[in-house]
CSV table of C-alpha atoms in Angstrom, one decimal:
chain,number,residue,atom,x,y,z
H,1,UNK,CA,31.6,89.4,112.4
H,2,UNK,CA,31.0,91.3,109.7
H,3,UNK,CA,32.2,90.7,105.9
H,4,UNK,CA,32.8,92.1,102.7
H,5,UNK,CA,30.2,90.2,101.1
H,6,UNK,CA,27.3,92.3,101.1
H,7,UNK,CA,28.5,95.8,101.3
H,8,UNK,CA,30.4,95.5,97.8
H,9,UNK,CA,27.4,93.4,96.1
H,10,UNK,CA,25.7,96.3,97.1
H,11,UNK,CA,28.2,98.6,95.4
H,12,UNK,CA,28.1,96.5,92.5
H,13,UNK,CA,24.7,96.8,92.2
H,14,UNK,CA,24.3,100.1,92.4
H,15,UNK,CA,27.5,100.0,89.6
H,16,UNK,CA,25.3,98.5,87.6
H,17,UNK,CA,22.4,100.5,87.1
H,18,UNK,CA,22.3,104.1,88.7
H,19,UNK,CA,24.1,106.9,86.5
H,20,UNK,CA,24.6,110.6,88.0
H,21,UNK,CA,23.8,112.9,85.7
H,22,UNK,CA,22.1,112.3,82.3
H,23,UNK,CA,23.2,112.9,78.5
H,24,UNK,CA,20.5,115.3,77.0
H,25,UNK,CA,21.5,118.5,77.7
H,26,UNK,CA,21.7,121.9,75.9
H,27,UNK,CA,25.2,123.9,76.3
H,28,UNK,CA,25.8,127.0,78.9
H,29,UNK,CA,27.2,130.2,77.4
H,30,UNK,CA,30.3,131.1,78.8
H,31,UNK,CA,33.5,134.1,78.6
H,32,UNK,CA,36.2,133.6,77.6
H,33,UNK,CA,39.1,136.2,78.2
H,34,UNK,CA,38.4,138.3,75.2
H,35,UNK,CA,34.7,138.6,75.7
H,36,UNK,CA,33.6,136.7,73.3
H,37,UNK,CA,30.7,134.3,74.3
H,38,UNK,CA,31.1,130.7,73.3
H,39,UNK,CA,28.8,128.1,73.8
H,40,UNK,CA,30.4,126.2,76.5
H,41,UNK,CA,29.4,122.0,76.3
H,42,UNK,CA,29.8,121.1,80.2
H,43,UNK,CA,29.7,117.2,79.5
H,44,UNK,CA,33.2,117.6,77.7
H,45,UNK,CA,35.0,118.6,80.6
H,46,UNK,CA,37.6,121.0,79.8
H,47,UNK,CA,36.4,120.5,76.3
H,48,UNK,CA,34.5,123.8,73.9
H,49,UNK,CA,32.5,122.3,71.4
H,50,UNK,CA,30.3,124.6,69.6
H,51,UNK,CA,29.4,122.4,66.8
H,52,UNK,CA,28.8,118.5,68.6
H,53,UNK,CA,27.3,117.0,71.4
H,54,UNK,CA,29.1,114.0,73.4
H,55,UNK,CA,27.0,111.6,74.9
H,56,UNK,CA,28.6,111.6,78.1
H,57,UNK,CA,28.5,114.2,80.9
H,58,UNK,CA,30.9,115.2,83.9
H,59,UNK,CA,29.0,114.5,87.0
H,60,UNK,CA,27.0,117.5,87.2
H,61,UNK,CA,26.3,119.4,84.3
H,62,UNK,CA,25.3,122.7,86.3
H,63,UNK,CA,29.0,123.5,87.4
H,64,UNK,CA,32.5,123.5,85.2
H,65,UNK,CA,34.0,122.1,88.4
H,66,UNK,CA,34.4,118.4,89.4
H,67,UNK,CA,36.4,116.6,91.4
H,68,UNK,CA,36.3,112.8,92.4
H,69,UNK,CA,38.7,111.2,95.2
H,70,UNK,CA,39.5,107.5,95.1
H,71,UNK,CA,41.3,105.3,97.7
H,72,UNK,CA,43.3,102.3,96.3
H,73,UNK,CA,42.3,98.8,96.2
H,74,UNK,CA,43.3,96.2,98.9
H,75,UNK,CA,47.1,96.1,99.3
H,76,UNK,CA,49.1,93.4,101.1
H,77,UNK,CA,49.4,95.6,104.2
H,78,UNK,CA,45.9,96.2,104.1
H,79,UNK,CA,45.3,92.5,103.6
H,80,UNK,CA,47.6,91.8,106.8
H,81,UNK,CA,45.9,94.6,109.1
H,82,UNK,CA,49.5,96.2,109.3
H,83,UNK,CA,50.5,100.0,109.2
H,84,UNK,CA,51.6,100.8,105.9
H,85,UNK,CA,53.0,104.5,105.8
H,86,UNK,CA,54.9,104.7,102.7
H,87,UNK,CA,55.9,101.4,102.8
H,88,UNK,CA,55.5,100.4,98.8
H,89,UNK,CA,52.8,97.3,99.0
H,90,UNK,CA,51.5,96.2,95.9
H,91,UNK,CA,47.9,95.5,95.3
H,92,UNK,CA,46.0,91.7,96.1
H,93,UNK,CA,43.8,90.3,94.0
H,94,UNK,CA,41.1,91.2,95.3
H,95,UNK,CA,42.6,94.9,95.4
H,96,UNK,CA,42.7,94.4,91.4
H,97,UNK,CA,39.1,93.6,91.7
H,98,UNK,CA,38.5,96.4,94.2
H,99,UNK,CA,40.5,98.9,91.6
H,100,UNK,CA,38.1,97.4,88.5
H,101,UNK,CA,34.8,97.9,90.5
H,102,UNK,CA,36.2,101.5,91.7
H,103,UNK,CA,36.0,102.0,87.4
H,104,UNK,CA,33.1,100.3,86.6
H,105,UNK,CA,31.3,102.8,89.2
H,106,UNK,CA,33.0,105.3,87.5
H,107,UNK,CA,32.2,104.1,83.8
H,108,UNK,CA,28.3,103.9,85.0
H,109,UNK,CA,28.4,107.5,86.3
H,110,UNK,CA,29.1,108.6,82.8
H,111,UNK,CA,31.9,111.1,84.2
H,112,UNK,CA,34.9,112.1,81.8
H,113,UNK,CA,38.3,113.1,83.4
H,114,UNK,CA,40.3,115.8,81.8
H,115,UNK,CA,43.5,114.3,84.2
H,116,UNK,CA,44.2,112.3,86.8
H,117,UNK,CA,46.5,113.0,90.1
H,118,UNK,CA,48.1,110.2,92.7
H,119,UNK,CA,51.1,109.3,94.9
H,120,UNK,CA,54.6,107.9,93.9
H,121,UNK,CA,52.9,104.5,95.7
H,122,UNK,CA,52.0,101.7,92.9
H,123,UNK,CA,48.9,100.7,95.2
H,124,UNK,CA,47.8,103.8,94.4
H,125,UNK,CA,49.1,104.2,90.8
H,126,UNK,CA,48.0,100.7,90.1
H,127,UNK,CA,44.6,101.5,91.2
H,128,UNK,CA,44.1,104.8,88.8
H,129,UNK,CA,45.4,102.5,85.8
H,130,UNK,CA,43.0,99.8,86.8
H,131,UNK,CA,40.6,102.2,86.8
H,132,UNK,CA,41.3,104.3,83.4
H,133,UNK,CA,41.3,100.7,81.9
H,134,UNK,CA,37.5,100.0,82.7
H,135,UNK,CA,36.9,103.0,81.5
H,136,UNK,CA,38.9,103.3,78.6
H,137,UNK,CA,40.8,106.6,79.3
H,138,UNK,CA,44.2,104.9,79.6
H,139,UNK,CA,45.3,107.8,77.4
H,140,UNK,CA,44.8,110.9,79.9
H,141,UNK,CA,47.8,112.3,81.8
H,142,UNK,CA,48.7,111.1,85.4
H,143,UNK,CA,50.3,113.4,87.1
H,144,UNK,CA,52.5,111.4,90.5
H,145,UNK,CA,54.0,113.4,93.4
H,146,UNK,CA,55.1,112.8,96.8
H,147,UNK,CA,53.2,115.3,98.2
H,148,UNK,CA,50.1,113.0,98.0
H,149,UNK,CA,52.4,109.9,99.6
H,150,UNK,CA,50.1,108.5,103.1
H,151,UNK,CA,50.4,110.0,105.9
H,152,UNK,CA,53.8,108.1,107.7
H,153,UNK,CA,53.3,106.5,110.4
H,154,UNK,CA,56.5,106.5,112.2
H,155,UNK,CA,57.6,103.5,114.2
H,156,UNK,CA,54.1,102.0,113.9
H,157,UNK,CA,54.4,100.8,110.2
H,158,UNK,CA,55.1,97.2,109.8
H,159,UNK,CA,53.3,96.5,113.1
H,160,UNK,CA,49.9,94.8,113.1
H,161,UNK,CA,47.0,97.5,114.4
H,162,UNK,CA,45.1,95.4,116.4
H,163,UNK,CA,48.1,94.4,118.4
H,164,UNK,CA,49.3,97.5,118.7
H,165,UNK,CA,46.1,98.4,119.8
H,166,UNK,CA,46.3,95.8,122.9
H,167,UNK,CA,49.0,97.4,123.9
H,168,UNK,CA,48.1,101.0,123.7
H,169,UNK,CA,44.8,100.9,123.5
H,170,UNK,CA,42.0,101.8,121.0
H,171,UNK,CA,41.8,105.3,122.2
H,172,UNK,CA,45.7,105.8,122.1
H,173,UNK,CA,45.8,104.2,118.2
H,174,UNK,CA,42.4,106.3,117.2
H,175,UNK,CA,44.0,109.4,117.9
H,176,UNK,CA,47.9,108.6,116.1
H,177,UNK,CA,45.6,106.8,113.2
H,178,UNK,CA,42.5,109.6,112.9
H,179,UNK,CA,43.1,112.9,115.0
H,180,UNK,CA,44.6,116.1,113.7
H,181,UNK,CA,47.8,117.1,115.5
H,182,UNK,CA,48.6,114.3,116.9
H,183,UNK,CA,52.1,111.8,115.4
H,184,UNK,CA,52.6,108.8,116.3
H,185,UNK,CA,56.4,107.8,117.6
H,186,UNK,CA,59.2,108.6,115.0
H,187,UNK,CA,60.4,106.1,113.2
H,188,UNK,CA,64.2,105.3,113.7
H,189,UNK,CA,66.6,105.9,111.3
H,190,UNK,CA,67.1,102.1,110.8
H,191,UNK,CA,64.0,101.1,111.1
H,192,UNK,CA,63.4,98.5,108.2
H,193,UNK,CA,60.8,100.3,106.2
H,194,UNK,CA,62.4,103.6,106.3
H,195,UNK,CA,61.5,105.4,102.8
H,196,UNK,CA,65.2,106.5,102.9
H,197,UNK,CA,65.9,102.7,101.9
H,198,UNK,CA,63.7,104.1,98.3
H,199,UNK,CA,65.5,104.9,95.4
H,200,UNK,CA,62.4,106.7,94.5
H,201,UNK,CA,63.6,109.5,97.2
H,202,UNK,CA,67.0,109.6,97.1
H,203,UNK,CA,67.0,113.4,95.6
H,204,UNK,CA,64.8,114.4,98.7
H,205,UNK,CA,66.0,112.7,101.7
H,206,UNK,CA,66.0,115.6,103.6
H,207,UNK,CA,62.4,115.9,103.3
H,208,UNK,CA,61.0,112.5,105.0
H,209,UNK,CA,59.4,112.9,107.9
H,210,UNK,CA,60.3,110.4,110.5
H,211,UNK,CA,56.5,110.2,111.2
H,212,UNK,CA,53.6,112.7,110.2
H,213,UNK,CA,50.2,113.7,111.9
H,214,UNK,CA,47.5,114.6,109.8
H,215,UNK,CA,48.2,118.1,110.6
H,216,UNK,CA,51.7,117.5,109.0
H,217,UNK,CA,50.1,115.7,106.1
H,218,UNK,CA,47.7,118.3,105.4
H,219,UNK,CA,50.7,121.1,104.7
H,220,UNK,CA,52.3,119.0,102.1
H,221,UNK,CA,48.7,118.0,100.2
H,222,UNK,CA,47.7,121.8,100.7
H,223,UNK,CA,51.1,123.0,98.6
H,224,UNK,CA,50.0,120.6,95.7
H,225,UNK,CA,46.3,121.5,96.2
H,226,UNK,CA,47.0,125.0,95.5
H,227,UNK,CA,49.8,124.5,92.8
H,228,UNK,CA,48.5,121.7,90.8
H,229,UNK,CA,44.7,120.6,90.9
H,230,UNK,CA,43.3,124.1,92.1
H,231,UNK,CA,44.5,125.9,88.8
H,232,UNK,CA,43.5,122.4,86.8
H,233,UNK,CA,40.1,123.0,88.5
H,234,UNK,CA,40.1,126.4,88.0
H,235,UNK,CA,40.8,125.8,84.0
H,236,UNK,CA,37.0,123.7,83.8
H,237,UNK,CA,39.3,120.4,84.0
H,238,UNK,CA,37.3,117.3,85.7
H,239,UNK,CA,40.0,116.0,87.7
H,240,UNK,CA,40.4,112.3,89.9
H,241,UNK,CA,42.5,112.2,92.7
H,242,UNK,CA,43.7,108.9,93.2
H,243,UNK,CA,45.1,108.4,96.7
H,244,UNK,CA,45.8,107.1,100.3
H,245,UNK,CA,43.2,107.6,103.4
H,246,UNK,CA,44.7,110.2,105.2
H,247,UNK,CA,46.3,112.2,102.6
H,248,UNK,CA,42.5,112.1,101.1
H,249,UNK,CA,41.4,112.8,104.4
H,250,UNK,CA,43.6,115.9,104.6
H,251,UNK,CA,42.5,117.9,101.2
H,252,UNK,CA,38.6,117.0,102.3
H,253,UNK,CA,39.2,118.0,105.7
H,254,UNK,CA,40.3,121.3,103.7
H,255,UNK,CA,37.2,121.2,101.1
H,256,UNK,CA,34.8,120.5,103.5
H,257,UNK,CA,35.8,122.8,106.5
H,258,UNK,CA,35.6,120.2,109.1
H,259,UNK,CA,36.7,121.0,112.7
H,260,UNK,CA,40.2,120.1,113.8
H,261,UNK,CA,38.4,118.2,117.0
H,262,UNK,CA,35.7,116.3,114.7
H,263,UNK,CA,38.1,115.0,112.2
H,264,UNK,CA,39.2,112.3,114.0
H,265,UNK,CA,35.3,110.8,113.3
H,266,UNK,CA,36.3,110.9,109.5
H,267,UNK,CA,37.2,107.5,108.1
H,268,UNK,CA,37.6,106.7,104.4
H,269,UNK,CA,36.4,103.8,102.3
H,270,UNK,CA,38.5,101.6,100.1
H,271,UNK,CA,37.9,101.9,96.2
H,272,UNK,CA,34.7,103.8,96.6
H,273,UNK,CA,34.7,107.1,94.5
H,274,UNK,CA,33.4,110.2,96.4
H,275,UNK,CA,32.0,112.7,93.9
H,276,UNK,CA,32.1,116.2,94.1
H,277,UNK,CA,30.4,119.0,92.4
H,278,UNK,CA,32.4,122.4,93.0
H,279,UNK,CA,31.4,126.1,93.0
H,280,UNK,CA,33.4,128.9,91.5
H,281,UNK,CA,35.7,129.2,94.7
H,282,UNK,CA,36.3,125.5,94.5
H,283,UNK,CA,34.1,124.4,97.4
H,284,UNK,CA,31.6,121.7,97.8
H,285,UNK,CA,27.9,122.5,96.0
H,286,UNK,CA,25.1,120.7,97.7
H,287,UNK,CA,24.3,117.0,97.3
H,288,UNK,CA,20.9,116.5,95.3
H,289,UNK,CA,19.1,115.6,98.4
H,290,UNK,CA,20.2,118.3,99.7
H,291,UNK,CA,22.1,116.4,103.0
H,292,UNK,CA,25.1,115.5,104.6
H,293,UNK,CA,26.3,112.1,103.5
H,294,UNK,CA,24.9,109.6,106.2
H,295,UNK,CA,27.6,107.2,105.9
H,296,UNK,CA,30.0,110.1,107.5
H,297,UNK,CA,27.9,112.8,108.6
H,298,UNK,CA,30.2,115.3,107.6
H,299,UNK,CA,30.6,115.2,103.2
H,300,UNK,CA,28.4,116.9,100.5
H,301,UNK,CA,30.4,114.7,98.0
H,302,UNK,CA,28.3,111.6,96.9
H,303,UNK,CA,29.5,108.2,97.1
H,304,UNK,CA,29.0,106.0,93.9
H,305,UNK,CA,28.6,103.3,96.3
H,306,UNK,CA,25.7,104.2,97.9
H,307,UNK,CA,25.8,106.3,101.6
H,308,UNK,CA,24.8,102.6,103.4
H,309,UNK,CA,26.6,100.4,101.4
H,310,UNK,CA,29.8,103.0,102.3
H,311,UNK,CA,28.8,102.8,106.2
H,312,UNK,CA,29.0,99.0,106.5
H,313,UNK,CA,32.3,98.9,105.1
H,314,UNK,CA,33.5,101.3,107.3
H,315,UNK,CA,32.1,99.9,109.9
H,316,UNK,CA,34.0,96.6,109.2
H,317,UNK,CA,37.3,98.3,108.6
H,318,UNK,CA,36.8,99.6,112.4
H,319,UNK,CA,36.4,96.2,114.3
H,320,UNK,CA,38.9,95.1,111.9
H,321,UNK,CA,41.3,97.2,113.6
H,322,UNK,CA,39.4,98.1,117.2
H,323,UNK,CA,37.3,95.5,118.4
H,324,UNK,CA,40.2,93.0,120.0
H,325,UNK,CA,37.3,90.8,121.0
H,326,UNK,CA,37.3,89.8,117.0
H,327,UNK,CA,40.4,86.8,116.6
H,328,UNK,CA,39.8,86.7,113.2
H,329,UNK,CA,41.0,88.9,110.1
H,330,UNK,CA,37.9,90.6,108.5
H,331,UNK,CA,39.9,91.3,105.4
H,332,UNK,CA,40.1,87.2,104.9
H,333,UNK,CA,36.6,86.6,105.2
H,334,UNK,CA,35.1,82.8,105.0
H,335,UNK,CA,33.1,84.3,102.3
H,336,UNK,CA,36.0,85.2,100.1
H,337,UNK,CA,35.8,83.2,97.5
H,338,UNK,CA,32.1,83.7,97.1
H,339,UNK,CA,32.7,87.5,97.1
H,340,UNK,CA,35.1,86.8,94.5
H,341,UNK,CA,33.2,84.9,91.9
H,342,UNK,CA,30.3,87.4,92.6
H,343,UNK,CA,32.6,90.5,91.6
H,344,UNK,CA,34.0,88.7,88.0
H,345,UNK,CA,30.5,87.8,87.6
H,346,UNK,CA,29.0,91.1,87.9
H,347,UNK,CA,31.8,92.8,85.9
H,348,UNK,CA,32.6,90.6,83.2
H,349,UNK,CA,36.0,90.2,81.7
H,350,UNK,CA,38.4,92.5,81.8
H,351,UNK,CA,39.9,94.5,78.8
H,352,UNK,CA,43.2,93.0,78.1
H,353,UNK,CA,45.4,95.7,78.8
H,354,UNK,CA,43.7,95.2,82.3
H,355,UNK,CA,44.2,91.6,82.8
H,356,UNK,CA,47.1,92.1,81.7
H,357,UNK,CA,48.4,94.4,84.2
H,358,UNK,CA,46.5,92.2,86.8
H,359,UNK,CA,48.6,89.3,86.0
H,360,UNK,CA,51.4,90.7,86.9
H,361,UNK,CA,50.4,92.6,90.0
H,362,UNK,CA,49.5,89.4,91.2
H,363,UNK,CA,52.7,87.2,89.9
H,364,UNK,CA,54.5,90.5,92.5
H,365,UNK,CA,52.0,89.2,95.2
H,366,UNK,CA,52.5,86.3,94.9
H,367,UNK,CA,56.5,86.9,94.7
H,368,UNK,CA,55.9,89.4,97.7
H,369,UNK,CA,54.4,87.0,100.0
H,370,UNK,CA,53.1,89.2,102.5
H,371,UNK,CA,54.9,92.5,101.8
């Protein structure tokens, strides 16, 4: 079976010593509406600084446009192989830890966010303050909306994948979980994790789906695409997108112009951030090497993770749920605790805003039980 242990010490590794861009540069001349050309200091982000240099630089200091997508830490749910939807599971510990590497990556890269975006979920939220904390940008806005909410999975949330997926079949779960048009069964309107059951939606009821295919997700992401983070974008902000797999899945489905039919081969890492580097119409610029990401085959975003290191995960997170042949839960490995020390080894102590809000994610976990 395979474990967690040596994909993320790979991670961490790579945390520790590769950056993306580098801090010597000299500034681009720019336009600004009256014609007037400015000198233009790309390692500021939205930022015009004429007069001093940062030492810092967005992740690519040849375009005003970046963008970076982040999937939460470990949840409960996660923990527990079950379908989560918008079911509201807090983080584990080691999603707190997942969350802190996720900014330590982040901190390395040298990259400097104008803003940041995510879902009304607090495994998601959680994960974006987590993050800011290591890299000491608690003070930038975070902007939460529905819109970015995971995909929901009708009547399958609550259930555990891998037994659903005895009974179904892994083809049958593949395409509810990963294809493009394709729901699975509508949740019940007393089913016991119905969102209705939120007082966080109780001014849009009529607006929960009673189970969404990535098709369906896609429409709702697209609206705050176009509204929100296009025109942030647009306005030379660097921008992090903080979110769920498959409404991340939908807006790079969208950036990257990938098939309706090959979607369904897309899959999404935990806490890795995908880094992209934007042209003037807002879509993807080249990687360095000039390639497709080989952990996916399909991105021209860069993983500050490392492409192999992204791959093994991924391919972990499928027998998790596929491979029926596996008894045990992949997400509680024997080498847990090892993985554990390893991570608060390599990253040191947190700030004490952060183990702050750790504590008490955890005292909810452990309060929570399983979700």
């Amino acid at each position: 079976a395979l474990s967690r242990t040596r994909p993320l010490h790979r991670a961490a590794a790579i945390a520790q010593k590769s950056t993306i861009a580098g801090a010597n540069h000299s500034p681009q001349s720019t336009t600004t509406g009256d014609d007037k050309s400015i000198k233009r200091y790309p390692e500021k982000g939205i930022g015009l600084c004429p007069h001093r240099r940062s030492n810092f630089t967005t992740v690519n200091e040849n375009t005003h446009y970046n963008l970076v997508f982040l999937r939460h830490g470990q949840s409960t749910w996660n923990r527990d192989n079950r379908f989560i939807g918008w079911t509201d599971t807090p983080l584990t510990e080691d999603g707190v830890l997942e969350a802190r590497l996720a900014g330590q990556m982040l901190q390395k890269s040298r990259v400097k966010f104008d803003e940041v975006h995510t879902s009304l979920l607090r495994r998601s939220i959680r994960t974006a303050n987590l993050t800011l904390m290591e890299m000491g940008l608690e003070w930038i806005p975070v902007h939460k909306s529905w819109r970015l909410n995971e995909r929901n999975y009708g009547d399958l949330v609550g259930k555990n994948k891998k037994e659903v997926v005895k009974v179904h079949g892994a083809d049958q779960v593949k395409r509810w979980r990963r294809s493009y048009d394709e729901p699975p069964p509508p949740m019940a309107d007393d089913h016991a994790y119905h969102p209705a059951r939120d007082p966080r939606y109780r001014f849009m009821t009529h607006k929960i789906p009673k189970c969404e295919s990535l098709k369906c997700t896609m429409e709702r992401s697209s609206v705050y695409w176009d509204e929100t983070i296009a025109p942030s974008l647009r306005a030379g902000k660097t921008i992090l997108v903080v979110g769920h797999e498959n409404n991340l899945r939908s807006l790079v489905m969208r950036l990257e112009d990938i098939a309706e039919d090959d979607i369904i081969n897309l899959s999404l890492p935990r806490a890795v951030p995908l880094a992209y580097r934007l042209d003037e119409n807002l879509k993807p610029l080249p990687r360095p090497d000039g390639k497709l990401d080989e952990a996916t085959g399909f991105l021209r975003g860069e993983w500050l993770g490392g492409d192999k290191a992204v791959a093994e995960i991924l391919d972990r997170d499928s027998k998790q749920v596929y491979d029926t042949s596996i008894e045990k839960n992949l997400e509680l490995s024997e080498d847990k605790e090892k993985w554990r020390n390893h991570m608060m080894f390599v990253m040191g102590k947190p700030q004490p805003e952060a183990q702050a809000a750790a504590s008490s994610l955890l005292g909810e976990d452990r309060k929570e039980g399983t979700g």
